[in-house]
Structure formats: structure tokens, C-alpha cells
PDB file of C-alpha atoms in Angstrom:
ATOM      1  CA  MET A  87       0.408   0.342   0.343  1.00 80.00           C
ATOM      2  CA  GLU A  88       2.315   2.221   1.085  1.00 89.00           C
ATOM      3  CA  GLN A  89       4.902   2.009  -2.230  1.00 93.00           C
ATOM      4  CA  ILE A  90       1.638   2.847  -4.038  1.00 92.00           C
ATOM      5  CA  LYS A  91       1.151   5.974  -2.535  1.00 93.00           C
ATOM      6  CA  ILE A  92       4.364   6.934  -2.933  1.00 94.00           C
ATOM      7  CA  ASP A  93       3.984   6.772  -7.021  1.00 95.00           C
ATOM      8  CA  ALA A  94       0.451   8.706  -6.591  1.00 95.00           C
ATOM      9  CA  GLU A  95       2.471  11.631  -4.669  1.00 96.00           C
ATOM     10  CA  THR A  96       5.599  11.299  -7.316  1.00 96.00           C
ATOM     11  CA  ARG A  97       2.722  11.637  -9.896  1.00 97.00           C
ATOM     12  CA  MET A  98       1.062  14.776  -8.120  1.00 96.00           C
ATOM     13  CA  LYS A  99       4.456  16.120  -7.992  1.00 96.00           C
ATOM     14  CA  LYS A 100       5.221  15.494 -11.825  1.00 96.00           C
ATOM     15  CA  SER A 101       1.993  16.725 -12.535  1.00 96.00           C
ATOM     16  CA  VAL A 102       2.282  20.542 -10.896  1.00 96.00           C
ATOM     17  CA  HIS A 103       5.808  21.088 -11.739  1.00 96.00           C
ATOM     18  CA  ALA A 104       4.432  20.131 -14.808  1.00 95.00           C
ATOM     19  CA  LEU A 105       1.671  23.532 -14.596  1.00 95.00           C
ATOM     20  CA  LYS A 106       4.328  25.718 -13.247  1.00 93.00           C
ATOM     21  CA  ASP A 107       6.130  25.692 -16.067  1.00 89.00           C
ATOM     22  CA  GLN A 108       2.966  25.711 -18.111  1.00 90.00           C
ATOM     23  CA  LEU A 109       1.917  29.644 -15.977  1.00 90.00           C
ATOM     24  CA  ALA A 110       5.310  30.699 -16.334  1.00 85.00           C
ATOM     25  CA  THR A 111       4.839  31.126 -20.203  1.00 82.00           C
ATOM     26  CA  ILE A 112       1.665  32.817 -19.771  1.00 83.00           C
ATOM     27  CA  ARG A 113       2.811  36.145 -20.145  1.00 77.00           C
ATOM     28  CA  THR A 114       1.838  39.542 -18.004  1.00 79.00           C
ATOM     29  CA  GLY A 115       1.969  42.920 -18.401  1.00 76.00           C
ATOM     30  CA  ARG A 116       6.058  42.064 -16.569  1.00 80.00           C
ATOM     31  CA  ALA A 117       9.174  41.084 -18.143  1.00 82.00           C
ATOM     32  CA  THR A 118      10.251  37.301 -17.366  1.00 84.00           C
ATOM     33  CA  PRO A 119      13.331  35.531 -19.177  1.00 87.00           C
ATOM     34  CA  ALA A 120      10.503  32.203 -18.068  1.00 84.00           C
ATOM     35  CA  LEU A 121       7.995  34.360 -21.524  1.00 84.00           C
ATOM     36  CA  PHE A 122      10.781  33.048 -24.013  1.00 87.00           C
ATOM     37  CA  GLU A 123      11.469  29.288 -21.817  1.00 82.00           C
ATOM     38  CA  LYS A 124       9.261  27.611 -25.065  1.00 84.00           C
ATOM     39  CA  ILE A 125      11.184  29.162 -27.780  1.00 90.00           C
ATOM     40  CA  THR A 126      13.891  27.735 -30.564  1.00 92.00           C
ATOM     41  CA  VAL A 127      15.712  28.878 -32.800  1.00 93.00           C
ATOM     42  CA  ASN A 128      17.325  27.904 -35.690  1.00 90.00           C
ATOM     43  CA  TYR A 129      21.265  27.614 -34.544  1.00 89.00           C
ATOM     44  CA  TYR A 130      23.444  25.499 -37.597  1.00 88.00           C
ATOM     45  CA  GLY A 131      20.480  24.117 -38.556  1.00 88.00           C
ATOM     46  CA  GLN A 132      19.583  22.299 -35.205  1.00 91.00           C
ATOM     47  CA  GLN A 133      15.712  23.455 -33.621  1.00 92.00           C
ATOM     48  CA  THR A 134      17.594  24.550 -29.746  1.00 91.00           C
ATOM     49  CA  PRO A 135      16.375  26.246 -26.940  1.00 92.00           C
ATOM     50  CA  LEU A 136      16.541  29.827 -26.657  1.00 91.00           C
ATOM     51  CA  ASN A 137      18.116  29.974 -23.304  1.00 90.00           C
ATOM     52  CA  GLN A 138      21.074  27.250 -24.968  1.00 92.00           C
ATOM     53  CA  VAL A 139      22.196  30.024 -27.265  1.00 93.00           C
ATOM     54  CA  ALA A 140      21.969  33.463 -25.037  1.00 93.00           C
ATOM     55  CA  SER A 141      21.514  35.180 -22.375  1.00 93.00           C
ATOM     56  CA  ILE A 142      17.911  36.537 -20.682  1.00 93.00           C
ATOM     57  CA  SER A 143      17.639  38.883 -18.021  1.00 93.00           C
ATOM     58  CA  ALA A 144      14.699  41.935 -17.779  1.00 90.00           C
ATOM     59  CA  PRO A 145      16.686  44.228 -15.771  1.00 91.00           C
ATOM     60  CA  GLU A 146      13.739  46.389 -15.736  1.00 89.00           C
ATOM     61  CA  PRO A 147       9.759  45.318 -15.145  1.00 86.00           C
ATOM     62  CA  ARG A 148       9.159  45.877 -18.776  1.00 87.00           C
ATOM     63  CA  LEU A 149      11.817  45.185 -20.429  1.00 91.00           C
ATOM     64  CA  VAL A 150      13.530  41.888 -21.014  1.00 93.00           C
ATOM     65  CA  VAL A 151      17.442  41.972 -22.815  1.00 95.00           C
ATOM     66  CA  ILE A 152      18.345  38.698 -25.354  1.00 94.00           C
ATOM     67  CA  GLN A 153      22.533  38.438 -25.220  1.00 94.00           C
ATOM     68  CA  PRO A 154      23.346  35.699 -28.128  1.00 94.00           C
ATOM     69  CA  TRP A 155      26.320  34.040 -26.975  1.00 92.00           C
ATOM     70  CA  ASP A 156      27.657  34.205 -30.791  1.00 90.00           C
ATOM     71  CA  LYS A 157      26.242  37.156 -32.590  1.00 89.00           C
ATOM     72  CA  SER A 158      26.105  34.690 -35.924  1.00 89.00           C
ATOM     73  CA  VAL A 159      22.558  34.045 -34.322  1.00 91.00           C
ATOM     74  CA  LEU A 160      21.233  37.302 -32.927  1.00 91.00           C
ATOM     75  CA  GLN A 161      18.927  37.262 -36.681  1.00 91.00           C
ATOM     76  CA  GLU A 162      17.181  33.724 -36.055  1.00 91.00           C
ATOM     77  CA  ILE A 163      16.514  34.515 -32.215  1.00 92.00           C
ATOM     78  CA  GLU A 164      14.600  38.080 -33.398  1.00 92.00           C
ATOM     79  CA  LYS A 165      12.704  35.820 -36.117  1.00 91.00           C
ATOM     80  CA  ALA A 166      11.757  32.985 -33.319  1.00 91.00           C
ATOM     81  CA  ILE A 167      10.323  35.418 -31.478  1.00 90.00           C
ATOM     82  CA  GLN A 168       8.890  37.660 -34.196  1.00 89.00           C
ATOM     83  CA  SER A 169       7.072  33.564 -35.047  1.00 88.00           C
ATOM     84  CA  SER A 170       6.022  32.838 -31.431  1.00 84.00           C
ATOM     85  CA  ASP A 171       2.968  33.450 -29.938  1.00 78.00           C
ATOM     86  CA  LEU A 172       4.212  36.495 -27.988  1.00 79.00           C
ATOM     87  CA  SER A 173       2.965  39.143 -30.369  1.00 78.00           C
ATOM     88  CA  LEU A 174       6.298  40.888 -29.697  1.00 84.00           C
ATOM     89  CA  ASN A 175       9.160  43.311 -31.670  1.00 88.00           C
ATOM     90  CA  PRO A 176      12.337  42.329 -30.288  1.00 92.00           C
ATOM     91  CA  VAL A 177      13.918  45.938 -31.490  1.00 92.00           C
ATOM     92  CA  ASN A 178      17.516  44.755 -32.743  1.00 92.00           C
ATOM     93  CA  ASP A 179      21.632  46.709 -32.369  1.00 92.00           C
ATOM     94  CA  GLY A 180      23.483  44.752 -33.689  1.00 89.00           C
ATOM     95  CA  LYS A 181      24.356  43.226 -30.469  1.00 91.00           C
ATOM     96  CA  VAL A 182      21.163  42.531 -27.944  1.00 93.00           C
ATOM     97  CA  LEU A 183      17.849  42.654 -28.709  1.00 93.00           C
ATOM     98  CA  ARG A 184      16.029  44.658 -26.447  1.00 94.00           C
ATOM     99  CA  ILE A 185      12.640  43.662 -26.320  1.00 92.00           C
ATOM    100  CA  ASN A 186       9.174  46.376 -24.580  1.00 90.00           C
ATOM    101  CA  ILE A 187       6.639  44.193 -22.962  1.00 86.00           C
ATOM    102  CA  PRO A 188       3.283  46.640 -23.139  1.00 85.00           C
ATOM    103  CA  PRO A 189       0.729  46.857 -20.903  1.00 84.00           C
ATOM    104  CA  LEU A 190      -1.793  44.131 -21.239  1.00 83.00           C
ATOM    105  CA  THR A 191      -5.348  45.379 -22.659  1.00 87.00           C
ATOM    106  CA  GLU A 192      -8.826  44.372 -20.815  1.00 89.00           C
ATOM    107  CA  GLU A 193      -9.227  41.841 -23.453  1.00 89.00           C
ATOM    108  CA  ARG A 194      -5.670  40.573 -24.234  1.00 85.00           C
ATOM    109  CA  ARG A 195      -5.791  39.528 -19.424  1.00 89.00           C
ATOM    110  CA  LYS A 196      -8.712  37.794 -20.017  1.00 91.00           C
ATOM    111  CA  GLU A 197      -7.752  35.492 -22.987  1.00 90.00           C
ATOM    112  CA  TYR A 198      -4.926  34.889 -20.765  1.00 90.00           C
ATOM    113  CA  ILE A 199      -7.075  34.037 -17.753  1.00 93.00           C
ATOM    114  CA  LYS A 200      -8.672  32.078 -19.715  1.00 95.00           C
ATOM    115  CA  LEU A 201      -5.839  30.148 -20.684  1.00 93.00           C
ATOM    116  CA  ALA A 202      -4.642  30.050 -17.665  1.00 95.00           C
ATOM    117  CA  LYS A 203      -7.730  28.653 -15.893  1.00 96.00           C
ATOM    118  CA  ASN A 204      -7.279  25.679 -18.884  1.00 96.00           C
ATOM    119  CA  VAL A 205      -3.923  24.640 -18.259  1.00 95.00           C
ATOM    120  CA  ALA A 206      -5.384  24.363 -14.257  1.00 97.00           C
ATOM    121  CA  GLU A 207      -8.101  22.867 -14.753  1.00 97.00           C
ATOM    122  CA  GLN A 208      -5.924  19.564 -17.709  1.00 97.00           C
ATOM    123  CA  SER A 209      -4.038  19.973 -14.011  1.00 97.00           C
ATOM    124  CA  ARG A 210      -6.706  19.280 -11.511  1.00 97.00           C
ATOM    125  CA  VAL A 211      -8.241  16.041 -14.525  1.00 97.00           C
ATOM    126  CA  ALA A 212      -4.542  14.647 -14.259  1.00 97.00           C
ATOM    127  CA  ILE A 213      -4.292  14.052 -10.660  1.00 97.00           C
ATOM    128  CA  ARG A 214      -8.329  12.633  -9.874  1.00 97.00           C
ATOM    129  CA  ASN A 215      -6.601  10.206 -12.691  1.00 97.00           C
ATOM    130  CA  ILE A 216      -3.441   9.341 -10.254  1.00 97.00           C
ATOM    131  CA  ARG A 217      -5.558   9.032  -8.536  1.00 97.00           C
ATOM    132  CA  ARG A 218      -8.247   7.007 -10.302  1.00 97.00           C
ATOM    133  CA  ASP A 219      -4.887   4.797 -10.614  1.00 97.00           C
ATOM    134  CA  ALA A 220      -4.306   4.832  -7.042  1.00 96.00           C
ATOM    135  CA  ASN A 221      -7.663   3.780  -5.813  1.00 96.00           C
ATOM    136  CA  GLU A 222      -7.156   0.750  -8.923  1.00 96.00           C
ATOM    137  CA  ALA A 223      -4.287  -0.027  -7.587  1.00 95.00           C
ATOM    138  CA  LEU A 224      -5.381  -1.088  -3.991  1.00 95.00           C
ATOM    139  CA  LYS A 225      -8.223  -2.259  -5.340  1.00 95.00           C
ATOM    140  CA  LYS A 226      -6.002  -4.832  -7.316  1.00 94.00           C
ATOM    141  CA  ALA A 227      -3.901  -5.770  -4.225  1.00 93.00           C
ATOM    142  CA  GLU A 228      -6.599  -6.878  -2.374  1.00 93.00           C
ATOM    143  CA  LYS A 229      -8.582  -9.048  -4.409  1.00 94.00           C
ATOM    144  CA  GLU A 230      -4.718 -10.592  -4.625  1.00 94.00           C
ATOM    145  CA  GLY A 231      -4.873 -10.907  -1.121  1.00 92.00           C
ATOM    146  CA  ARG A 232      -2.049  -8.531  -0.632  1.00 91.00           C
ATOM    147  CA  LEU A 233      -4.680  -6.075   2.243  1.00 91.00           C
ATOM    148  CA  SER A 234      -7.322  -6.015   3.509  1.00 93.00           C
ATOM    149  CA  GLU A 235     -10.919  -4.581   3.010  1.00 93.00           C
ATOM    150  CA  ASP A 236      -9.137  -1.895   6.537  1.00 94.00           C
ATOM    151  CA  GLU A 237      -5.358  -1.199   4.633  1.00 93.00           C
ATOM    152  CA  ARG A 238      -7.971  -0.616   0.974  1.00 94.00           C
ATOM    153  CA  LYS A 239      -9.773   1.581   3.147  1.00 95.00           C
ATOM    154  CA  ARG A 240      -7.706   3.751   4.627  1.00 95.00           C
ATOM    155  CA  GLY A 241      -4.917   3.604   1.381  1.00 94.00           C
ATOM    156  CA  GLU A 242      -7.555   5.911  -0.010  1.00 96.00           C
ATOM    157  CA  GLU A 243      -8.196   7.788   2.099  1.00 96.00           C
ATOM    158  CA  GLU A 244      -4.825   8.718   2.480  1.00 95.00           C
ATOM    159  CA  ILE A 245      -4.907   8.577  -1.508  1.00 96.00           C
ATOM    160  CA  GLN A 246      -7.534  11.152  -1.122  1.00 97.00           C
ATOM    161  CA  LYS A 247      -6.363  13.568   1.558  1.00 97.00           C
ATOM    162  CA  LEU A 248      -3.230  13.644  -1.228  1.00 96.00           C
ATOM    163  CA  THR A 249      -5.150  14.500  -4.110  1.00 97.00           C
ATOM    164  CA  GLN A 250      -6.625  17.147  -2.026  1.00 97.00           C
ATOM    165  CA  LYS A 251      -3.544  19.159  -0.779  1.00 97.00           C
ATOM    166  CA  TYR A 252      -2.147  19.118  -4.586  1.00 97.00           C
ATOM    167  CA  ILE A 253      -5.214  20.248  -5.626  1.00 97.00           C
ATOM    168  CA  ASP A 254      -5.799  22.803  -3.596  1.00 97.00           C
ATOM    169  CA  GLU A 255      -1.516  23.447  -4.626  1.00 97.00           C
ATOM    170  CA  ILE A 256      -3.277  24.134  -7.755  1.00 97.00           C
ATOM    171  CA  ASN A 257      -5.361  26.770  -7.183  1.00 97.00           C
ATOM    172  CA  ASN A 258      -3.792  28.762  -5.360  1.00 97.00           C
ATOM    173  CA  LEU A 259      -1.170  29.233  -8.433  1.00 96.00           C
ATOM    174  CA  LEU A 260      -3.930  29.706 -10.597  1.00 96.00           C
ATOM    175  CA  GLU A 261      -5.002  32.369  -8.734  1.00 96.00           C
ATOM    176  CA  ALA A 262      -1.241  34.481  -7.864  1.00 94.00           C
ATOM    177  CA  LYS A 263      -1.326  33.690 -12.075  1.00 93.00           C
ATOM    178  CA  GLU A 264      -4.132  35.546 -11.632  1.00 93.00           C
ATOM    179  CA  LYS A 265      -3.328  38.240  -9.615  1.00 92.00           C
ATOM    180  CA  GLU A 266       0.173  38.529 -11.733  1.00 88.00           C
ATOM    181  CA  ILE A 267      -1.571  38.903 -15.382  1.00 88.00           C
ATOM    182  CA  MET A 268      -4.664  41.617 -13.848  1.00 87.00           C
ATOM    183  CA  GLU A 269      -1.493  43.776 -12.301  1.00 80.00           C
ATOM    184  CA  ASP A 270      -0.284  46.459 -14.552  1.00 62.00           C
TER     185      ASP A 270
END
């Protein structure tokens, strides 16, 4: 029973971690290097993550500076950002890219909140699926005689507590992201 619980919790932690990564890429009115995590650049014929070919910093609340380690890739980085779904236009000075992050319109804020809610709901569904898998494993163990009925019920209660803990964590992450999107 303990192994089933450990496996379920490990999978739940991974789901929450994946949600954090996804929420970090949703744009807010603030400049953050995390916005560019999903962008890949054509680097000598290979699609390479942007953070592996350049340093990304946010020296001001509305400015991101991208400095490639190899100046020859500057045009490719600029193209990759322009063709991304971030709707941003980098300014190329020949050495670095400066990207002004404009404040979000009310309409865009609502779109981003809707996106964040969808991502959070997918994570909640994943957590509930993990709970279902764990409960099925407990029932199977009971059928095979490895667990008593009381142990199975206790295990299901523990799995439910874990489920609630991670669902609450997802809700807290979503609430924080909504506040971040709404602030100017």
C-alpha cells in the first residue's frame, strides 16, 4: 500500500511541477525570462532552446534583454520571437535584442486568465486520474490478498488527502497567476 501512495504522490508532484512550468510561459504585463522558455532558434540547422544560445534578463519591469553568445545567431533569435505567439517585436541593435513588454489590454488579460484556467483544469484532471489509478491498484492488491479491506479503505482515504492537497496547490497557483495577470 505504501508504494502505491508513494507512486501516486510522485506523479502528482510532477503534474504540479508541469503546471508551474506552463503558467510561467503565460504572459503577464511584466517582463520575465520565463516568457521565452518555449522558443526555439534555428542554430546551425538544429532547433535549439533560446536559453541555450543566449542569456535572457529582465533589467526593468517592462524590458527583456536577450544577448546571444554567438552574434551570428541574432537574426535567427529575432525571427523566432517574431514568429512566436507572444506578439512581441524585438529591437535589434546588432549586439543584443531589447524587447519592450507592453501593458496588457483588458481583453488580452481575460484571454490569458482563460488560458491559465484551462491549463489548471488539465492539471486537476491529471491529479484525479492519478487518484483513480492508485485506488484501482489498491483494489487489485485487496483482490490478490495483499491488503485487507480496512487497509484498502485507509489507503483510499490517504490517496484522497493527497489528491486534495495537490488540487489545493493547483488552485493556489492559478489564483496567484490570475493576480499577476491582472496587476499592471
